Structures are given as structure tokens and as C-alpha cells.
CSV table of C-alpha atoms in Angstrom, one decimal:
chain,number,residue,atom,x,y,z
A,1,UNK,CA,154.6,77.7,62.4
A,2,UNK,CA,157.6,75.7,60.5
A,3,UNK,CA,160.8,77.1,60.6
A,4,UNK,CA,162.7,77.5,56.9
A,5,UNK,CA,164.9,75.0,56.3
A,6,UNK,CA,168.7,75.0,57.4
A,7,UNK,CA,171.3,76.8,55.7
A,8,UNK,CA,174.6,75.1,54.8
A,9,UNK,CA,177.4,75.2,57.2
A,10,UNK,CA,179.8,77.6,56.1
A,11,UNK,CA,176.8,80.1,55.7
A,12,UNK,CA,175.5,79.8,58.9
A,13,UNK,CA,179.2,80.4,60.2
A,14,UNK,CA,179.8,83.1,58.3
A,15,UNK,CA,176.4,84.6,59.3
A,16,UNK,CA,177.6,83.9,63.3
A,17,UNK,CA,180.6,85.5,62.6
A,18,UNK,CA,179.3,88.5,60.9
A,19,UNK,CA,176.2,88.7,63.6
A,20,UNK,CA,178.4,88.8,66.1
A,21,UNK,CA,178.4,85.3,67.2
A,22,UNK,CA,181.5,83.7,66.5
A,23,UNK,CA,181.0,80.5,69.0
A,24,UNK,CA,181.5,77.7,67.3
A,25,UNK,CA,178.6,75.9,69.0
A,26,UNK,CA,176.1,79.0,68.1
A,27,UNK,CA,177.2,78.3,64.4
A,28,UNK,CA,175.5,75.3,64.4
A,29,UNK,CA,171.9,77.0,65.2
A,30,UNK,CA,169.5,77.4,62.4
A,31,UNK,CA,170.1,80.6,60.2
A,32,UNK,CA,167.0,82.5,61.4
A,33,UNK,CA,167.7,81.6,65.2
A,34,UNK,CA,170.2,84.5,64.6
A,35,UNK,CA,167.6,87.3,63.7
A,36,UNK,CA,164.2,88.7,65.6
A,37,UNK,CA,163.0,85.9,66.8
A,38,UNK,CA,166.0,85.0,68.9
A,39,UNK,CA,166.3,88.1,70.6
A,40,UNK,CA,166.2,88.4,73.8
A,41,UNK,CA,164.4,91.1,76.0
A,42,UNK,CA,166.7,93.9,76.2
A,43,UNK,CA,168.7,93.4,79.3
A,44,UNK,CA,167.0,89.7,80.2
A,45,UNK,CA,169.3,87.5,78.7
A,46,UNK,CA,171.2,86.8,81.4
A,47,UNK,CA,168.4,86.8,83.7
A,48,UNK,CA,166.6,84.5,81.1
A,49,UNK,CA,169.6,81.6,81.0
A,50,UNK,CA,170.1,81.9,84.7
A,51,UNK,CA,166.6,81.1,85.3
A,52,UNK,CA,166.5,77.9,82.9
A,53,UNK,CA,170.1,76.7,84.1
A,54,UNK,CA,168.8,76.5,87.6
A,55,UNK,CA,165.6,74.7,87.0
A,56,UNK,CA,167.0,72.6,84.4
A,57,UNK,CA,170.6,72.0,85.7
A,58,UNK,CA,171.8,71.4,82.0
A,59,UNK,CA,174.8,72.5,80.8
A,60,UNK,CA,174.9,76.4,80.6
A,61,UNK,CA,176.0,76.7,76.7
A,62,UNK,CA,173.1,73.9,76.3
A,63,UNK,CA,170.6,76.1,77.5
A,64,UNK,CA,171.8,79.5,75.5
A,65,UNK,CA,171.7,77.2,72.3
A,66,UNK,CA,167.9,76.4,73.3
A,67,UNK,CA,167.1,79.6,74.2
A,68,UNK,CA,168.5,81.1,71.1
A,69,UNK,CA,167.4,78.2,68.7
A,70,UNK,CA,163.7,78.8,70.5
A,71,UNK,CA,163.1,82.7,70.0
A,72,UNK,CA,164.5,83.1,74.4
A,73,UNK,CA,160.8,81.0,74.8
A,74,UNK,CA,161.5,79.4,78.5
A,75,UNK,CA,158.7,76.6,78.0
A,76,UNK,CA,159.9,75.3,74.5
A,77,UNK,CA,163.6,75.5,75.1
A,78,UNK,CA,162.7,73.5,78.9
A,79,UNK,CA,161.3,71.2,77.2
A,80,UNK,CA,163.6,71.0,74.3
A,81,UNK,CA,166.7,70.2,76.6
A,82,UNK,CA,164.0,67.6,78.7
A,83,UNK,CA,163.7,65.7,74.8
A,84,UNK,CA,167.6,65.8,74.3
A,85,UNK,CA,167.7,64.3,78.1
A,86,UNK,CA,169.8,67.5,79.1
A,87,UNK,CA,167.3,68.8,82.0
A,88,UNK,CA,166.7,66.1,84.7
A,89,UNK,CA,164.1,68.4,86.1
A,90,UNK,CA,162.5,65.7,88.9
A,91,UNK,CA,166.3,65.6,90.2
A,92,UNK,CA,167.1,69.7,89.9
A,93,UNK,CA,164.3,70.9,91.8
A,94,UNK,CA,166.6,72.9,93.7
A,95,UNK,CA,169.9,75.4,93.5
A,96,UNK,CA,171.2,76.8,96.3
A,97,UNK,CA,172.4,80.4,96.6
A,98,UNK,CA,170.6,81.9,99.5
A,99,UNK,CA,171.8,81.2,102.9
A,100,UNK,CA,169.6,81.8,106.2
A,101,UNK,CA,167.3,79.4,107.5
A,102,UNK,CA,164.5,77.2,107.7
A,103,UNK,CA,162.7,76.5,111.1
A,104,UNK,CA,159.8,74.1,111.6
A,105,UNK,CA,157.6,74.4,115.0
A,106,UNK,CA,155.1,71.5,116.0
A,107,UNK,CA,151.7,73.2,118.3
A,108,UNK,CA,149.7,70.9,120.3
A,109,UNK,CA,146.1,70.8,119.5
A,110,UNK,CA,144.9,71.4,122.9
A,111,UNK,CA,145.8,74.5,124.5
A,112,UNK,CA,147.2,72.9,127.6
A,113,UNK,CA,150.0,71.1,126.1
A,114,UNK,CA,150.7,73.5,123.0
A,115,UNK,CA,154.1,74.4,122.5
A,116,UNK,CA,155.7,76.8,119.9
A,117,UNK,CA,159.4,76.0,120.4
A,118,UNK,CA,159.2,73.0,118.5
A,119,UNK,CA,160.0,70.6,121.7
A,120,UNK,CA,157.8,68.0,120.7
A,121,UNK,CA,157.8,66.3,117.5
A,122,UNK,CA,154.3,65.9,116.3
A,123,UNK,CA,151.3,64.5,116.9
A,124,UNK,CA,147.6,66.0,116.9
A,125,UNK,CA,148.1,69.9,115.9
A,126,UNK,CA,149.9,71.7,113.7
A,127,UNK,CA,153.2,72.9,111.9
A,128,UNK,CA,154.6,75.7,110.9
A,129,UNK,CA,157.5,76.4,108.7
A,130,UNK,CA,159.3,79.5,107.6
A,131,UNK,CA,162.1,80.2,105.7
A,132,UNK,CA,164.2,83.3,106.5
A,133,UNK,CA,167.1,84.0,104.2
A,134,UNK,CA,170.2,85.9,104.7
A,135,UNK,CA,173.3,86.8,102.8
A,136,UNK,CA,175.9,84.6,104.2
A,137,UNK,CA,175.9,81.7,106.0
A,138,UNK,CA,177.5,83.4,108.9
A,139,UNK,CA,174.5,85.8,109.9
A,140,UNK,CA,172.2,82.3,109.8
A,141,UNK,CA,174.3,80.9,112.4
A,142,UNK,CA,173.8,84.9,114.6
A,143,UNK,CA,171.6,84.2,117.5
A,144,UNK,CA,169.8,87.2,116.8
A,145,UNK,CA,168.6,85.3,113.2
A,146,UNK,CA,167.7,82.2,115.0
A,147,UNK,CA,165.7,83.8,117.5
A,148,UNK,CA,163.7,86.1,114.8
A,149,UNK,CA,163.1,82.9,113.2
A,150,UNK,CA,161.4,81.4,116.4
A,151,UNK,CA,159.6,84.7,116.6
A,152,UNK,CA,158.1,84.5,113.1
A,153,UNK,CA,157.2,80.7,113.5
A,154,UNK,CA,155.2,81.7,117.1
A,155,UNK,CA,153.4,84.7,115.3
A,156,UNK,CA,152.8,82.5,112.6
A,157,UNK,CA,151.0,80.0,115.1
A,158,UNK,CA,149.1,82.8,116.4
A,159,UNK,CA,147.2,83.3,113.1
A,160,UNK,CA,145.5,80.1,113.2
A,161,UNK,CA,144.5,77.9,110.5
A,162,UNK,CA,142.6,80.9,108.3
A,163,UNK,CA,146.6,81.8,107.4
A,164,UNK,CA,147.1,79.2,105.2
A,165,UNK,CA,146.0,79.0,101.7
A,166,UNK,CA,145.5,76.4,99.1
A,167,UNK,CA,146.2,72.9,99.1
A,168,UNK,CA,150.2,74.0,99.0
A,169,UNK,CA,149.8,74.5,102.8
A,170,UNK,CA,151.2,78.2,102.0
A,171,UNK,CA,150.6,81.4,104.6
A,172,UNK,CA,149.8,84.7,103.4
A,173,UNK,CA,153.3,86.5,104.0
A,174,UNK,CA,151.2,90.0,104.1
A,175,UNK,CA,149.3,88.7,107.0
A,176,UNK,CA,152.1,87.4,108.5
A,177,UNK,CA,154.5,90.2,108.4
A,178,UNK,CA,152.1,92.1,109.8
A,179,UNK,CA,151.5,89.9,112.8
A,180,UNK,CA,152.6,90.9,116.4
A,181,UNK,CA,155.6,88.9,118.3
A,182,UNK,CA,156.1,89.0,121.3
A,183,UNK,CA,157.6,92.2,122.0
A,184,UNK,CA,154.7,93.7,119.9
A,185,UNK,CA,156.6,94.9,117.1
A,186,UNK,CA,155.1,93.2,113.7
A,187,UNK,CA,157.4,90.8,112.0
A,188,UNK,CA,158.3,93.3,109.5
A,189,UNK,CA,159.7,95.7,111.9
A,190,UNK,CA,161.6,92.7,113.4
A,191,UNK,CA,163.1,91.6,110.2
A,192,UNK,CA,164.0,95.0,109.4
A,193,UNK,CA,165.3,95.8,112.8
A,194,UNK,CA,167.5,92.3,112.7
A,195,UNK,CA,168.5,93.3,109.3
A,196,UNK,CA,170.3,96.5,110.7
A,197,UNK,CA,171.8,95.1,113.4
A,198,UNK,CA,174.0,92.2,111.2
A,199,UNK,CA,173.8,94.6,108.4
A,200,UNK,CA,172.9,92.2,105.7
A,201,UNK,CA,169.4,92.3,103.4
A,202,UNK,CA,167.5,89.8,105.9
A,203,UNK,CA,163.9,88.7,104.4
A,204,UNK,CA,161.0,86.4,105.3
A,205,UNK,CA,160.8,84.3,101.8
A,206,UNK,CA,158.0,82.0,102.7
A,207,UNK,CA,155.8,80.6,105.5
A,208,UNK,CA,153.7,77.4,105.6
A,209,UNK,CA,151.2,75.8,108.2
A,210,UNK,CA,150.0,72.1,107.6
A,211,UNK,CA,147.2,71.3,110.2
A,212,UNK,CA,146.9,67.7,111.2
A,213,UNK,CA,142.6,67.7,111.6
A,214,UNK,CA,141.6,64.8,112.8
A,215,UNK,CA,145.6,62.8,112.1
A,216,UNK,CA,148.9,63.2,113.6
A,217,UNK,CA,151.2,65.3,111.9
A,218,UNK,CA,154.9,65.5,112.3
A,219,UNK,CA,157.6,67.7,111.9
A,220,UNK,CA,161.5,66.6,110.7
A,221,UNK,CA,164.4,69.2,110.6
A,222,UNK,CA,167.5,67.8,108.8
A,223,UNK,CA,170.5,68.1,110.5
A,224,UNK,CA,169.3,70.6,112.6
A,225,UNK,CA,172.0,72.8,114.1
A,226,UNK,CA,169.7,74.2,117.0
A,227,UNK,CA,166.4,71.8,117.8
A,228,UNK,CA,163.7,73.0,114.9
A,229,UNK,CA,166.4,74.9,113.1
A,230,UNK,CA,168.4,74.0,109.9
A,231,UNK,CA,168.6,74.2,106.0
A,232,UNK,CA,165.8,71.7,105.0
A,233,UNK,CA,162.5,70.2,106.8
A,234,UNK,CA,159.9,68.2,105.9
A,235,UNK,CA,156.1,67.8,107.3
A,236,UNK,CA,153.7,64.9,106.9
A,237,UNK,CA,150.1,64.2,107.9
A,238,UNK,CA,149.0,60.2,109.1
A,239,UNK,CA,145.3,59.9,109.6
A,240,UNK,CA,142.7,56.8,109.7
A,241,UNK,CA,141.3,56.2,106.1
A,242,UNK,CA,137.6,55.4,108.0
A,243,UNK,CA,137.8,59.0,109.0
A,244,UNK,CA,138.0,58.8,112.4
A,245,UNK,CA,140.6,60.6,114.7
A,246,UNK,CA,143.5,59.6,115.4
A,247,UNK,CA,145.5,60.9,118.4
A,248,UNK,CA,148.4,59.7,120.7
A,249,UNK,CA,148.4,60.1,124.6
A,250,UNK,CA,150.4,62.8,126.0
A,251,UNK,CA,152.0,61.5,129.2
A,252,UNK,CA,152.7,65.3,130.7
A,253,UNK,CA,148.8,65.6,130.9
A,254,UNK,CA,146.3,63.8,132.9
A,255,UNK,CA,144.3,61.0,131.6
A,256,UNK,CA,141.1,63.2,131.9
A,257,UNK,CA,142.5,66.0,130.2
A,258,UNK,CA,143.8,64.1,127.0
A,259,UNK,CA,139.8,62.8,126.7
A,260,UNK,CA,138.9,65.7,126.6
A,261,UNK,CA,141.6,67.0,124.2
A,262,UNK,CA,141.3,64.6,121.9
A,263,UNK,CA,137.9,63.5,122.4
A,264,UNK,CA,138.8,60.1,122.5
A,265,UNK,CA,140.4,57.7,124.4
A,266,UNK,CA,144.0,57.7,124.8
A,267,UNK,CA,146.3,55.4,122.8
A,268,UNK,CA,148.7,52.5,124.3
A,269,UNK,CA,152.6,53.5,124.9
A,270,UNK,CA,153.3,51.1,122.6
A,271,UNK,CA,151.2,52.6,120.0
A,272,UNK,CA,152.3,55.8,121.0
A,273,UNK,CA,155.9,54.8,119.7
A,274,UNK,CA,154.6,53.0,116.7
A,275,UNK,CA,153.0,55.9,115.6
A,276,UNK,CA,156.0,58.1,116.2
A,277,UNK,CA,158.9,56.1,114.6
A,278,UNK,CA,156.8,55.6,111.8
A,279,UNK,CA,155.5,59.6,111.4
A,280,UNK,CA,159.5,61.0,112.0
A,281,UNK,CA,160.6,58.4,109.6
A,282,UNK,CA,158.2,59.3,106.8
A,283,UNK,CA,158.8,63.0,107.4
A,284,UNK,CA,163.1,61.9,106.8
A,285,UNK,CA,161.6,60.1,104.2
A,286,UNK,CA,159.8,63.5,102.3
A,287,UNK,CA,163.4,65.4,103.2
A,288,UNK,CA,165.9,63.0,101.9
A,289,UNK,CA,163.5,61.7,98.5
A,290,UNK,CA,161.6,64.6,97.9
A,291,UNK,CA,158.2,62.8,96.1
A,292,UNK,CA,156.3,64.7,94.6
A,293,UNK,CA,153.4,62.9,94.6
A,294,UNK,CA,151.6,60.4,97.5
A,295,UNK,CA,150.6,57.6,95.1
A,296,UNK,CA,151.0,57.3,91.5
A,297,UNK,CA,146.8,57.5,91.4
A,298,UNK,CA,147.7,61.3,92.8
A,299,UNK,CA,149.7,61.9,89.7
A,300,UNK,CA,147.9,63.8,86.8
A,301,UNK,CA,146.9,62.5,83.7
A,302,UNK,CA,148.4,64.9,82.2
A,303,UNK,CA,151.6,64.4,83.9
A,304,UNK,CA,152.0,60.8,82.2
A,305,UNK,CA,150.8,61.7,79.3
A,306,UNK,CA,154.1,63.9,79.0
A,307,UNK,CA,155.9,61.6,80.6
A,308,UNK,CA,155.1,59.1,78.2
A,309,UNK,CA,155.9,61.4,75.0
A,310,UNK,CA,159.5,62.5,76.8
A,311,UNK,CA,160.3,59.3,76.7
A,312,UNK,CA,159.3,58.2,73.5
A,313,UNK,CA,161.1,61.2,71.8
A,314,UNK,CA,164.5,60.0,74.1
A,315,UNK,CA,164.1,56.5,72.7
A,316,UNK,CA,163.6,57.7,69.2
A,317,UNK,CA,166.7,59.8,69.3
A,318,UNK,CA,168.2,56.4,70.7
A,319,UNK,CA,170.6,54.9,68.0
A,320,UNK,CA,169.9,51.5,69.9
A,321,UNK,CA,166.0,51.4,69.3
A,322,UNK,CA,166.3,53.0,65.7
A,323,UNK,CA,164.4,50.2,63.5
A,324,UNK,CA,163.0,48.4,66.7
A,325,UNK,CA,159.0,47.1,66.4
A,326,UNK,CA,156.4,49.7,68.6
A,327,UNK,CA,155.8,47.3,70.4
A,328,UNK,CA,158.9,47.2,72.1
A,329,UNK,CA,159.7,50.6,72.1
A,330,UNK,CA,156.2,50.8,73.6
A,331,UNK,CA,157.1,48.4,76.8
A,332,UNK,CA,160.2,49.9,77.6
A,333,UNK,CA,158.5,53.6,77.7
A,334,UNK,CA,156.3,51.7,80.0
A,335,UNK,CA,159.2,50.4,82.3
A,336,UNK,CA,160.9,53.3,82.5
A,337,UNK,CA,157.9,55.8,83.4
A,338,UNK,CA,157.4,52.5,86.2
A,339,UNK,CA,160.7,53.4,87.6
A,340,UNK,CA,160.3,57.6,87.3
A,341,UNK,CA,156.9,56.8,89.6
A,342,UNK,CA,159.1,55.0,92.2
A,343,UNK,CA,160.9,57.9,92.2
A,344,UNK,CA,158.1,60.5,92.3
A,345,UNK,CA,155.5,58.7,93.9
A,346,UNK,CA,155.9,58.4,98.2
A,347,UNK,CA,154.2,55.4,98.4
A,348,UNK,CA,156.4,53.7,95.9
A,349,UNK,CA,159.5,54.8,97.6
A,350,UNK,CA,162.4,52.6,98.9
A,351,UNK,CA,161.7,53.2,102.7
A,352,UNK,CA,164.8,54.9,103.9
A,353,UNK,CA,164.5,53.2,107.0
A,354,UNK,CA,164.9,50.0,105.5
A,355,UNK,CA,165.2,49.6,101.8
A,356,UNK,CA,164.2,46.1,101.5
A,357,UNK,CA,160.6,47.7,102.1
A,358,UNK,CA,158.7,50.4,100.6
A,359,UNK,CA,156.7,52.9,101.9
A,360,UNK,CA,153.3,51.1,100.8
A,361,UNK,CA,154.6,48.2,102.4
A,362,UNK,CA,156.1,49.8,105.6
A,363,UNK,CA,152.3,51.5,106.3
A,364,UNK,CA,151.0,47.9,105.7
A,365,UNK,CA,153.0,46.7,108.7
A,366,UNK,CA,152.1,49.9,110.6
A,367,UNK,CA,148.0,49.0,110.1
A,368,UNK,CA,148.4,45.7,111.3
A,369,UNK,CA,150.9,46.4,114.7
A,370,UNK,CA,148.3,49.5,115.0
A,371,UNK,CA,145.1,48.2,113.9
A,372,UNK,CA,143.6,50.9,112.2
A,373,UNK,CA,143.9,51.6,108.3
A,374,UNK,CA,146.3,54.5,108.4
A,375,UNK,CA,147.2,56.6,105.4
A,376,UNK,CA,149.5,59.6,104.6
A,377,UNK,CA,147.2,62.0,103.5
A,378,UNK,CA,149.5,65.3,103.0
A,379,UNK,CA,152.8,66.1,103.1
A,380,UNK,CA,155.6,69.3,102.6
A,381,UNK,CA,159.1,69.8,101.9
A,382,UNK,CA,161.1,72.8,102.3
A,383,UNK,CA,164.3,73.3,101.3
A,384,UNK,CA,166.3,77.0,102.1
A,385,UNK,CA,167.5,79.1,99.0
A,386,UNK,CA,165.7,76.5,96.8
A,387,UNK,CA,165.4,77.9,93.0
A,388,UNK,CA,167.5,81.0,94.2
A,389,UNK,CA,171.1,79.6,92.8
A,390,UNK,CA,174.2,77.9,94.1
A,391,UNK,CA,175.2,77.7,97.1
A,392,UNK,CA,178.0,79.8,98.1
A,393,UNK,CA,180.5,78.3,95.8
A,394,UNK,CA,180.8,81.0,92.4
A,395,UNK,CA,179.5,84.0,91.2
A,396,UNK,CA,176.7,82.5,89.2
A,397,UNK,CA,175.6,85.4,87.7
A,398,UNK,CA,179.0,86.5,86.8
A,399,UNK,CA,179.4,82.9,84.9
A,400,UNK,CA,176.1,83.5,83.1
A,401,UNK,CA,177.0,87.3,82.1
A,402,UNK,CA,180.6,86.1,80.6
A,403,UNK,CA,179.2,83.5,78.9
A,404,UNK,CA,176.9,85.9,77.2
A,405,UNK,CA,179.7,88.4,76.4
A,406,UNK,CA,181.5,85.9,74.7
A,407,UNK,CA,178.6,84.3,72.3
């Protein structure tokens, strides 16, 4: 519906004024922003900017205007401060106010060489990943947290691959928390019994589980205090693009008991390290770039599409391209949504490795020293407290809540 057309200045101030909004920046909203549409849920406000400061990282009186000047609609005012290039949402995926932990743990396909305590780093099995969060940093680095973390990550092997749902690699925490560890309490009597005893709110946020199939998958914990546990890890999948499996030799096992394993025969030593430099440097690769897609044919449609309109609306709020030919405008949308891909898109990547390379062009070596096409086929980041706030520096919510008060 079209909103009525702007009041003068010195009305719209005196209406701030008399509304209760004597900001100077809030004087500069539309007149009607200030009545029933631009109310807020009673009590949400706050709540409401928090939420859009942390997933847009803009400026917190930016995001009040929005909210305000977009009857407190989330959706519209995101992308409203996306159009004004205020929200670099690709880069401000995540806040961080939650302490605690997030472990990874790598399990051996074959039960004669699994292992839940994360001392190998990948190859044919699977991954599990939990993140247990905690008040302060201090109670993350208890050795009663870290254990309960290893606990949860070995029940959460013991649920097998029916745990996981969706193509987000996610666990069902009900199932999980429900699960026995090894002293046979479930893990919701653990967390709550690990929770007295430091005497902060302890809880399981979320679990994953990526399974490798018939690939390798590997596990990377960034600067991991303890092996397997720190604040961020990352998971990805490498398997044959002709479908067939792909597995690396275990030299702790006999040769006869890898066959039959892996029900092939076992790789080289040279392979063997190939394979592993290149899966634990595309796992730092996920951690440190966070993609969010493998290729840019992964990426929606739809995705461009907005891409594409974002950027058009920047560049026509652009004093530089004002009276420029469409065509132009038109090829330098094109470049720029180029050089977002790179940045979304794995595949397009700088390797991190080596940056004279990308991570197409990295795998392209890694076929040919291998000999088999090899793809990434999956992949996972996760990052603790992510979307929860800032980390340990400020009362956030206290910010949000003055800033309110005072508008």
C-alpha cells in the first residue's frame, strides 16, 4: 500500500517531540511512522532491535529508524538497511555472547578402528559436532564441561545415522538428550547435574552428524584448546564424482582387515597424505571463509535474483552512476555479484593454503596427483554463541534498552 506523502520538517519535529520522540534522527521518519503502524509489540521492542542489530550488524540507531519507519516489520526493515548498504549480512553471520564450547569427534567406519575421542582426523566415517554453551568463559574452560562435552559427542555417535535430519546435517536434540552416556544417566540428567555443580545455566544448544558414505570426511577444530575442543569447527565431505568409494588405509589395522572395511583396496601412503592435507585444509578453509555455498551452480536462483536487485538499488542511490547508460550500470552489477560469489561460493575461494590458487583449482591438482575426480560434496561450519550476541565485551541488552528509553 503507498504510504502518504511526507510532512514538512518542522511538523514532523514538532509531532516527535509531542509523541514523545524528541531524537533528532527519529524526526526525520515519515509522519505516520510515528502512529499504529510503528508500534511495536508491547514489551518486544528491545527484543525486536536486538534481534536485527545482530543479524545485520548495522548501526543500532540505523536499525530503530527502520524498524520504526517499517511498522517494527523485521523482513522490510532487513532489507531496507541491505539497500542503504548498512547490513553486510554475508559478513555478520555471527555475534558472539554465549560462551561454552564446541567439540567435533571423527568415528571410524569400521568398528575395529572407531574412535569417539576425536584422535584421528577423518577419513571414511563420520562427525559429530555439539555445541554446549555456558555463562562465562571460565566454566568452558572447567574439566567437568569439557568432559560432558565428550560425553554428549560419544552418545551422539551412538545414535547412528537415523539422528540426523535434513540436508543441514542437524540431530534431533530430543533424541539426543535423551540418549544414555556412559555412566547411564541420559544427557539431560548430565547437563543438569554439570550445571549444579559450576552453578551456571549449562545447555546443549545444538548437535550435528555429517556421515562421509562412500567419501572421506574430515573434521577441523580451530584453535583448539584441548584436541577436538574449541570455539569454532568446521566439517567437510571429499568423495569420487564416478560414485565410487573412496577410502584411505589405516596403518593401525591389518591389510586384510581394511579390505574388508572398506571393501576395497587400500590406498598408497602417499595418497594417504594427499588426501589428508588436502581434506584438513578445506575443512580450515570452511572455518576461516565461512562459504555458504559449494559452487556458484549450488546458489539459488533466487538468491541472484536478489542479489542482482540489491545491487542495482546501491548503484542507483550511487551519486557516481546517477545519469550513467544501463548498460553500464548493468556490467558493473554483474562484476560485483562475480566478486560476492568468490566470497560465498567454496569453490571460488582464495585457497587459504595458498592464495595464488583457488579451491577449484587446488582440487584440480589434487585429481591429477590422486587420479580420481574428487569433489567436495558437503560441508558444515559451527561457530559457538553464533546469533546469540557479543562476546563478553558489554551489556548488549542494556545498550539496546537505553537506546529505546531515550527515543
Amino acid at each position: 500500500m503507498p504510504m502518504p506523502p511526507q510532512a514538512p520538517l518542522p511538523v514532523r519535529q514538532f509531532a516527535a517531540t509531542l509523541l514523545g520522540f524528541p531524537n533528532r534522527s527519529t524526526a526525520n521518519l515519515p509522519l505516520w511512522s510515528f502512529f499504529g503502524a510503528s508500534a511495536a509489540p508491547p514489551g518486544q521492542s528491545a527484543a525486536i532491535i536486538k534481534q536485527l542489530r545482530e543479524r545485520s550488524g548495522a548501526p543500532i540507531a540505523d536499525v530503530k529508524n527502520m524498524l520504526l519507519e517499517h511498522g517494527w516489520d523485521v523482513e522490510k526493515a532487513f532489507e531496507a538497511l541491505r539497500k542503504k548498504g548498512l547490513a553486510a549480512a554475508a559478513k555478520k553471520a555471527s555475534r558472539h555472547a554465549a560462551e561454552g564450547l564446541v567439540g567435533a569427534s571423527f568415528a571410524a567406519a569400521c568398528a575395529s578402528t572407531a574412535s569417539t575421542g576425536g584422535t584421528r582426523s577423518g577419513g571414511a566415517g563420520s562427525v559429530v559436532v555439539v555445541e554446549l554453551n555456558s555463562e562465562t568463559d571460565f566454566v568452558a574452560r572447567n574439566s567437568l564441561f569439557q568432559d560432558l562435552v565428550r560425553e554428549v559427542m560419544a552418545a551422539a555417535h551412538s545414535l547412528g545415522q537415523a539422528a540426523a535430519l535434513g540436508p543441514d546435517h542437524s540431530m534431533n536434540l530430543e533424541q539426543l538428550l535423551a540418549a544414555r552416556t556412559s555412566s547411564g544417566a541420559t544427557v539431560s540428567e548430565a547437563v543438569t547435574q554439570v550445571a549444579a555443580q559450576v552453578r551456571e545455566n549449562v545447555r546443549l544448544r545444538r548437535a550435528f552428524r555429517v556421515d562421509g558414505g562412500d567419501g572421506l570426511v574430515f573434521p577441523y577444530v580451530h584453535q583448539a584448546a584441548t584436541p577436538g575442543l574449541g570455539k569454532l569447527a568446521s566439517v567437510v565431505v571429499v568423495r569420487s564424482e564416478d560414485g565410487s568409494p573412496l577410502r584411505m588405509q589405516d596403518s593401525s589395522i591389518s591389510s586384510s582387515a581394511q579390505s574388508s572395511c572398506s571393501g576395497s583396496s587400500s590406498s598408497s601412503s602417499e595418497t594417504n597424505a594427499l588426501l589428508q592435507a588436502a581434506g584438513e585444509g578445506l575443512a580450515m578453509q570452511v572455518a576461516g571463509m565461512r562459504p555458504a555455498y559449494l559452487t556458484r551452480g549450488s546458489v539459488p536462483p533466487e538468491v541472484l535474483v536478489k542479489e542482482r536487485e540489491l545491487l542495482m538499488q546501491q548503484l542507483q542511490q550511487d551519486e557516481a552512476f546517477r545519469g550513467k547508460p544501463a548498460q553500464v550500470v548493468s556490467k558493473v552489477v554483474e562484476g560485483r555479484l562475480t566478486k560476492l560469489l568468490g566470497e560465498m561460493c567454496l569453490a571460488e575461494q582464495q585457497y587459504v593454503l595458498d592464495n595464488n590458487i583457488t579451491v577449484q583449482q587446488m582440487m584440480t591438482r589434487l585429481r591429477k596427483d590422486v587420479g580420481r575426480p574428487l569433489q567436495v560434496s558437503s560441508f558444515l561450519r559451527v561457530q559457538c554463541g553464533e546469533g546469540l550476541g557479543l562476546r563478553g565485551g558489554g551489556d548488549f541488552a542494556s545498550e539496546v534498552a537505553r537506546i529505546v528509553n531515550e527515543t
